[in-house]
Amino acid sequence: MNCEKRIALTGFMGVGKSSVARHLSYLLRCQKIDLDTLIEVSEHRRIAEIINADGEAVFRRIETENLKRALNKTDVRILSLGGGTWTMAENRDLIREHGMTSVWLESNFNHCWNNIRFSRKERPLARNKSSARKLFDARQELYCLADWHFIVKPDLTSFDIARQIAEEVFS
Ligand code: S3P
């Protein structure tokens, strides 16, 4: 296993980035950071509170600041991004400049939407199916820019995906 490599996991809300990152960190014995968690700890507020109170633009600024902090933690090899992080050109540049390999967890909309609907995590940018669908469609071409694409099929567990990534990206 090549544990020198650092990867950033991207993909739409509900695709399972955080769970895959957790399994990868276990499989590779590497440190991971969940960007949303880092933001919540540093801001002392939930992501939804930030977006609801201050708007998406303020959230994106905070997100980029925390992305920089995460990228500068050189002992962290696995970074789980928020669903919108990779869609910002500045963030993509930062991720590349820090030598991180980007991995897109690709899935169909219904799979993501079902996870969003039944999750306890509040997602202000996916309040209803039609707005989430529009965002999903608009983002596909940006997620496509990631270095690696892994298709998340409904019969695969997040552990299966993590194992695939470990074998293919870190081999
Ligand atoms: C967002 C995704 C969320 C969170 C915020 C915005 C997005 O993270 O960062 O609500 O713009 O797609 P998850 O992808 O983990 O749900």
PDB file of C-alpha atoms and ligand atoms in Angstrom:
ATOM      1  CA  MET A   1       0.000   0.000   0.000  1.00  0.00           C
ATOM      2  CA  ASN A   2       1.240   3.447  -0.909  1.00  0.00           C
ATOM      3  CA  CYS A   3       0.245   5.471   2.101  1.00  0.00           C
ATOM      4  CA  GLU A   4       2.226   8.488   0.928  1.00  0.00           C
ATOM      5  CA  LYS A   5      -0.613   9.376  -1.402  1.00  0.00           C
ATOM      6  CA  ARG A   6      -3.220  11.846  -0.140  1.00  0.00           C
ATOM      7  CA  ILE A   7      -6.753  11.783  -1.429  1.00  0.00           C
ATOM      8  CA  ALA A   8      -9.737  14.110  -1.375  1.00  0.00           C
ATOM      9  CA  LEU A   9     -13.133  12.436  -1.688  1.00  0.00           C
ATOM     10  CA  THR A  10     -15.796  14.354  -3.547  1.00  0.00           C
ATOM     11  CA  GLY A  11     -19.325  13.620  -4.728  1.00  0.00           C
ATOM     12  CA  PHE A  12     -22.886  14.738  -4.225  1.00  0.00           C
ATOM     13  CA  MET A  13     -24.572  15.002  -0.819  1.00  0.00           C
ATOM     14  CA  GLY A  14     -25.710  11.614   0.416  1.00  0.00           C
ATOM     15  CA  VAL A  15     -23.320   9.572  -1.712  1.00  0.00           C
ATOM     16  CA  GLY A  16     -21.439   8.366   1.372  1.00  0.00           C
ATOM     17  CA  LYS A  17     -18.151  10.316   1.373  1.00  0.00           C
ATOM     18  CA  SER A  18     -17.793  10.383   5.162  1.00  0.00           C
ATOM     19  CA  SER A  19     -18.426   6.639   5.594  1.00  0.00           C
ATOM     20  CA  VAL A  20     -16.035   5.718   2.792  1.00  0.00           C
ATOM     21  CA  ALA A  21     -13.389   8.023   4.308  1.00  0.00           C
ATOM     22  CA  ARG A  22     -13.845   6.348   7.708  1.00  0.00           C
ATOM     23  CA  HIS A  23     -13.364   2.868   6.236  1.00  0.00           C
ATOM     24  CA  LEU A  24     -10.404   4.004   4.144  1.00  0.00           C
ATOM     25  CA  SER A  25      -8.743   5.481   7.161  1.00  0.00           C
ATOM     26  CA  TYR A  26      -9.183   2.129   8.939  1.00  0.00           C
ATOM     27  CA  LEU A  27      -8.002   0.042   5.975  1.00  0.00           C
ATOM     28  CA  LEU A  28      -4.927   2.159   5.320  1.00  0.00           C
ATOM     29  CA  ARG A  29      -4.195   3.133   8.926  1.00  0.00           C
ATOM     30  CA  CYS A  30      -4.123   6.731   7.711  1.00  0.00           C
ATOM     31  CA  GLN A  31      -5.468   9.847   9.360  1.00  0.00           C
ATOM     32  CA  LYS A  32      -8.580  11.399   7.869  1.00  0.00           C
ATOM     33  CA  ILE A  33     -10.449  14.643   8.198  1.00  0.00           C
ATOM     34  CA  ASP A  34     -14.069  15.328   7.436  1.00  0.00           C
ATOM     35  CA  LEU A  35     -14.193  18.927   6.208  1.00  0.00           C
ATOM     36  CA  ASP A  36     -17.739  19.594   7.447  1.00  0.00           C
ATOM     37  CA  THR A  37     -16.738  18.377  10.915  1.00  0.00           C
ATOM     38  CA  LEU A  38     -13.628  20.581  10.893  1.00  0.00           C
ATOM     39  CA  ILE A  39     -15.817  23.573   9.988  1.00  0.00           C
ATOM     40  CA  GLU A  40     -18.350  22.823  12.728  1.00  0.00           C
ATOM     41  CA  VAL A  41     -15.650  22.446  15.361  1.00  0.00           C
ATOM     42  CA  SER A  42     -13.821  25.628  14.348  1.00  0.00           C
ATOM     43  CA  GLU A  43     -17.002  27.700  13.962  1.00  0.00           C
ATOM     44  CA  HIS A  44     -18.828  26.189  16.967  1.00  0.00           C
ATOM     45  CA  ARG A  45     -21.932  25.975  14.777  1.00  0.00           C
ATOM     46  CA  ARG A  46     -23.634  23.352  12.661  1.00  0.00           C
ATOM     47  CA  ILE A  47     -23.161  23.702   8.884  1.00  0.00           C
ATOM     48  CA  ALA A  48     -26.914  24.215   8.495  1.00  0.00           C
ATOM     49  CA  GLU A  49     -26.859  27.042  11.048  1.00  0.00           C
ATOM     50  CA  ILE A  50     -24.075  28.800   9.140  1.00  0.00           C
ATOM     51  CA  ILE A  51     -25.863  28.537   5.800  1.00  0.00           C
ATOM     52  CA  ASN A  52     -29.269  29.447   7.222  1.00  0.00           C
ATOM     53  CA  ALA A  53     -28.015  32.438   9.212  1.00  0.00           C
ATOM     54  CA  ASP A  54     -25.249  33.827   6.985  1.00  0.00           C
ATOM     55  CA  GLY A  55     -25.992  32.441   3.528  1.00  0.00           C
ATOM     56  CA  GLU A  56     -24.127  30.152   1.167  1.00  0.00           C
ATOM     57  CA  ALA A  57     -21.496  32.709   0.106  1.00  0.00           C
ATOM     58  CA  VAL A  58     -20.283  33.149   3.707  1.00  0.00           C
ATOM     59  CA  PHE A  59     -20.310  29.379   4.177  1.00  0.00           C
ATOM     60  CA  ARG A  60     -18.149  28.948   1.050  1.00  0.00           C
ATOM     61  CA  ARG A  61     -15.558  31.398   2.403  1.00  0.00           C
ATOM     62  CA  ILE A  62     -15.431  29.544   5.713  1.00  0.00           C
ATOM     63  CA  GLU A  63     -15.235  26.249   3.825  1.00  0.00           C
ATOM     64  CA  THR A  64     -12.215  27.404   1.778  1.00  0.00           C
ATOM     65  CA  GLU A  65     -10.429  28.665   4.919  1.00  0.00           C
ATOM     66  CA  ASN A  66     -10.945  25.303   6.590  1.00  0.00           C
ATOM     67  CA  LEU A  67      -9.942  23.450   3.434  1.00  0.00           C
ATOM     68  CA  LYS A  68      -6.597  25.285   3.589  1.00  0.00           C
ATOM     69  CA  ARG A  69      -6.187  24.254   7.231  1.00  0.00           C
ATOM     70  CA  ALA A  70      -6.974  20.637   6.403  1.00  0.00           C
ATOM     71  CA  LEU A  71      -4.592  20.587   3.422  1.00  0.00           C
ATOM     72  CA  ASN A  72      -1.774  21.947   5.565  1.00  0.00           C
ATOM     73  CA  LYS A  73      -2.100  19.056   8.015  1.00  0.00           C
ATOM     74  CA  THR A  74       0.439  16.891   6.242  1.00  0.00           C
ATOM     75  CA  ASP A  75      -0.218  13.863   8.459  1.00  0.00           C
ATOM     76  CA  VAL A  76      -3.800  13.740   7.118  1.00  0.00           C
ATOM     77  CA  ARG A  77      -3.970  11.517   4.044  1.00  0.00           C
ATOM     78  CA  ILE A  78      -7.729  11.241   3.550  1.00  0.00           C
ATOM     79  CA  LEU A  79      -9.948  14.249   3.265  1.00  0.00           C
ATOM     80  CA  SER A  80     -13.692  13.957   2.954  1.00  0.00           C
ATOM     81  CA  LEU A  81     -15.016  17.107   1.292  1.00  0.00           C
ATOM     82  CA  GLY A  82     -18.484  18.620   1.491  1.00  0.00           C
ATOM     83  CA  GLY A  83     -20.558  18.060  -1.637  1.00  0.00           C
ATOM     84  CA  GLY A  84     -19.971  21.610  -2.874  1.00  0.00           C
ATOM     85  CA  THR A  85     -16.277  21.998  -2.009  1.00  0.00           C
ATOM     86  CA  TRP A  86     -14.944  20.579  -5.270  1.00  0.00           C
ATOM     87  CA  THR A  87     -17.348  22.686  -7.355  1.00  0.00           C
ATOM     88  CA  MET A  88     -15.368  25.857  -6.535  1.00  0.00           C
ATOM     89  CA  ALA A  89     -12.412  26.418  -8.898  1.00  0.00           C
ATOM     90  CA  GLU A  90     -10.310  27.921  -6.080  1.00  0.00           C
ATOM     91  CA  ASN A  91     -10.792  24.802  -3.978  1.00  0.00           C
ATOM     92  CA  ARG A  92      -9.920  22.484  -6.859  1.00  0.00           C
ATOM     93  CA  ASP A  93      -6.706  24.439  -7.424  1.00  0.00           C
ATOM     94  CA  LEU A  94      -5.809  24.261  -3.733  1.00  0.00           C
ATOM     95  CA  ILE A  95      -6.399  20.512  -3.639  1.00  0.00           C
ATOM     96  CA  ARG A  96      -4.192  19.977  -6.696  1.00  0.00           C
ATOM     97  CA  GLU A  97      -1.487  22.369  -5.485  1.00  0.00           C
ATOM     98  CA  HIS A  98      -1.249  20.378  -2.261  1.00  0.00           C
ATOM     99  CA  GLY A  99      -0.619  17.219  -4.251  1.00  0.00           C
ATOM    100  CA  MET A 100      -3.894  15.561  -3.372  1.00  0.00           C
ATOM    101  CA  THR A 101      -5.448  12.996  -5.687  1.00  0.00           C
ATOM    102  CA  SER A 102      -9.157  13.695  -6.139  1.00  0.00           C
ATOM    103  CA  VAL A 103     -11.654  10.847  -6.106  1.00  0.00           C
ATOM    104  CA  TRP A 104     -15.267  11.255  -7.224  1.00  0.00           C
ATOM    105  CA  LEU A 105     -17.820   8.945  -5.687  1.00  0.00           C
ATOM    106  CA  GLU A 106     -20.313   8.870  -8.508  1.00  0.00           C
ATOM    107  CA  SER A 107     -23.871   7.737  -8.065  1.00  0.00           C
ATOM    108  CA  ASN A 108     -27.295   8.293  -9.513  1.00  0.00           C
ATOM    109  CA  PHE A 109     -29.547  10.997  -8.134  1.00  0.00           C
ATOM    110  CA  ASN A 110     -32.144   8.713  -6.556  1.00  0.00           C
ATOM    111  CA  HIS A 111     -29.531   6.904  -4.497  1.00  0.00           C
ATOM    112  CA  CYS A 112     -28.240  10.224  -3.123  1.00  0.00           C
ATOM    113  CA  TRP A 113     -31.716  11.633  -2.606  1.00  0.00           C
ATOM    114  CA  ASN A 114     -32.858   8.612  -0.590  1.00  0.00           C
ATOM    115  CA  ASN A 115     -29.848   8.983   1.683  1.00  0.00           C
ATOM    116  CA  ILE A 116     -30.460  12.731   2.018  1.00  0.00           C
ATOM    117  CA  ARG A 117     -34.134  12.166   2.865  1.00  0.00           C
ATOM    118  CA  PHE A 118     -33.484   9.619   5.569  1.00  0.00           C
ATOM    119  CA  SER A 119     -30.384  11.225   7.035  1.00  0.00           C
ATOM    120  CA  ARG A 120     -30.377  13.197  10.273  1.00  0.00           C
ATOM    121  CA  LYS A 121     -27.907  15.678   8.758  1.00  0.00           C
ATOM    122  CA  GLU A 122     -29.688  18.881   7.800  1.00  0.00           C
ATOM    123  CA  ARG A 123     -28.786  19.991   4.269  1.00  0.00           C
ATOM    124  CA  PRO A 124     -30.133  23.472   3.513  1.00  0.00           C
ATOM    125  CA  LEU A 125     -29.056  23.236  -0.138  1.00  0.00           C
ATOM    126  CA  ALA A 126     -31.105  20.107  -0.710  1.00  0.00           C
ATOM    127  CA  ARG A 127     -34.402  20.976   0.934  1.00  0.00           C
ATOM    128  CA  ASN A 128     -36.576  19.443  -1.744  1.00  0.00           C
ATOM    129  CA  LYS A 129     -36.165  16.931  -4.505  1.00  0.00           C
ATOM    130  CA  SER A 130     -36.359  19.343  -7.434  1.00  0.00           C
ATOM    131  CA  SER A 131     -33.775  21.809  -6.092  1.00  0.00           C
ATOM    132  CA  ALA A 132     -31.469  18.925  -5.154  1.00  0.00           C
ATOM    133  CA  ARG A 133     -31.905  17.448  -8.644  1.00  0.00           C
ATOM    134  CA  LYS A 134     -30.951  20.760 -10.305  1.00  0.00           C
ATOM    135  CA  LEU A 135     -27.838  21.023  -8.171  1.00  0.00           C
ATOM    136  CA  PHE A 136     -26.978  17.392  -8.880  1.00  0.00           C
ATOM    137  CA  ASP A 137     -27.285  17.895 -12.654  1.00  0.00           C
ATOM    138  CA  ALA A 138     -25.328  21.157 -12.661  1.00  0.00           C
ATOM    139  CA  ARG A 139     -22.453  19.641 -10.701  1.00  0.00           C
ATOM    140  CA  GLN A 140     -21.813  16.509 -12.731  1.00  0.00           C
ATOM    141  CA  GLU A 141     -19.420  18.208 -15.151  1.00  0.00           C
ATOM    142  CA  LEU A 142     -17.390  19.573 -12.240  1.00  0.00           C
ATOM    143  CA  TYR A 143     -17.189  16.291 -10.344  1.00  0.00           C
ATOM    144  CA  CYS A 144     -16.033  14.804 -13.660  1.00  0.00           C
ATOM    145  CA  LEU A 145     -12.819  16.824 -13.315  1.00  0.00           C
ATOM    146  CA  ALA A 146     -11.671  14.600 -10.439  1.00  0.00           C
ATOM    147  CA  ASP A 147      -8.684  12.313 -11.078  1.00  0.00           C
ATOM    148  CA  TRP A 148     -10.509   9.078 -10.256  1.00  0.00           C
ATOM    149  CA  HIS A 149     -14.162   8.073 -10.597  1.00  0.00           C
ATOM    150  CA  PHE A 150     -15.721   5.263  -8.592  1.00  0.00           C
ATOM    151  CA  ILE A 151     -19.303   4.305  -9.303  1.00  0.00           C
ATOM    152  CA  VAL A 152     -21.281   3.722  -6.134  1.00  0.00           C
ATOM    153  CA  LYS A 153     -23.757   0.986  -7.022  1.00  0.00           C
ATOM    154  CA  PRO A 154     -26.657   0.369  -4.616  1.00  0.00           C
ATOM    155  CA  ASP A 155     -25.501  -3.207  -3.890  1.00  0.00           C
ATOM    156  CA  LEU A 156     -22.065  -2.040  -2.726  1.00  0.00           C
ATOM    157  CA  THR A 157     -21.438  -1.056   0.875  1.00  0.00           C
ATOM    158  CA  SER A 158     -19.261   1.908   1.802  1.00  0.00           C
ATOM    159  CA  PHE A 159     -16.703  -0.643   3.004  1.00  0.00           C
ATOM    160  CA  ASP A 160     -16.673  -2.271  -0.462  1.00  0.00           C
ATOM    161  CA  ILE A 161     -16.038   1.122  -2.081  1.00  0.00           C
ATOM    162  CA  ALA A 162     -13.289   1.936   0.405  1.00  0.00           C
ATOM    163  CA  ARG A 163     -11.644  -1.413  -0.363  1.00  0.00           C
ATOM    164  CA  GLN A 164     -11.798  -0.720  -4.108  1.00  0.00           C
ATOM    165  CA  ILE A 165     -10.217   2.702  -3.622  1.00  0.00           C
ATOM    166  CA  ALA A 166      -7.545   1.266  -1.345  1.00  0.00           C
ATOM    167  CA  GLU A 167      -6.684  -1.398  -3.911  1.00  0.00           C
ATOM    168  CA  GLU A 168      -6.755   0.771  -7.022  1.00  0.00           C
ATOM    169  CA  VAL A 169      -5.674   4.249  -5.939  1.00  0.00           C
ATOM    170  CA  PHE A 170      -3.240   3.276  -3.202  1.00  0.00           C
ATOM    171  CA  SER A 171      -1.697   0.211  -4.851  1.00  0.00           C
TER     172      SER A 171
HETATM  173  C1  S3P B   1     -23.082  20.874   0.669  1.00  0.00           C
HETATM  174  C2  S3P B   1     -22.860  19.599   1.149  1.00  0.00           C
HETATM  175  C3  S3P B   1     -22.821  19.292   2.591  1.00  0.00           C
HETATM  176  C4  S3P B   1     -22.367  20.524   3.369  1.00  0.00           C
HETATM  177  C5  S3P B   1     -23.218  21.710   3.038  1.00  0.00           C
HETATM  178  C6  S3P B   1     -23.187  22.063   1.547  1.00  0.00           C
HETATM  179  C7  S3P B   1     -23.166  21.056  -0.800  1.00  0.00           C
HETATM  180  O1  S3P B   1     -21.936  18.208   2.850  1.00  0.00           O
HETATM  181  O2  S3P B   1     -21.021  20.807   3.117  1.00  0.00           O
HETATM  182  O3  S3P B   1     -24.539  21.454   3.453  1.00  0.00           O
HETATM  183  O4  S3P B   1     -23.099  22.210  -1.268  1.00  0.00           O
HETATM  184  O5  S3P B   1     -23.293  20.044  -1.516  1.00  0.00           O
HETATM  185  P1  S3P B   1     -22.307  16.682   2.430  1.00  0.00           P
HETATM  186  O6  S3P B   1     -21.938  16.503   1.002  1.00  0.00           O
HETATM  187  O7  S3P B   1     -21.449  15.857   3.336  1.00  0.00           O
HETATM  188  O8  S3P B   1     -23.748  16.491   2.684  1.00  0.00           O
END
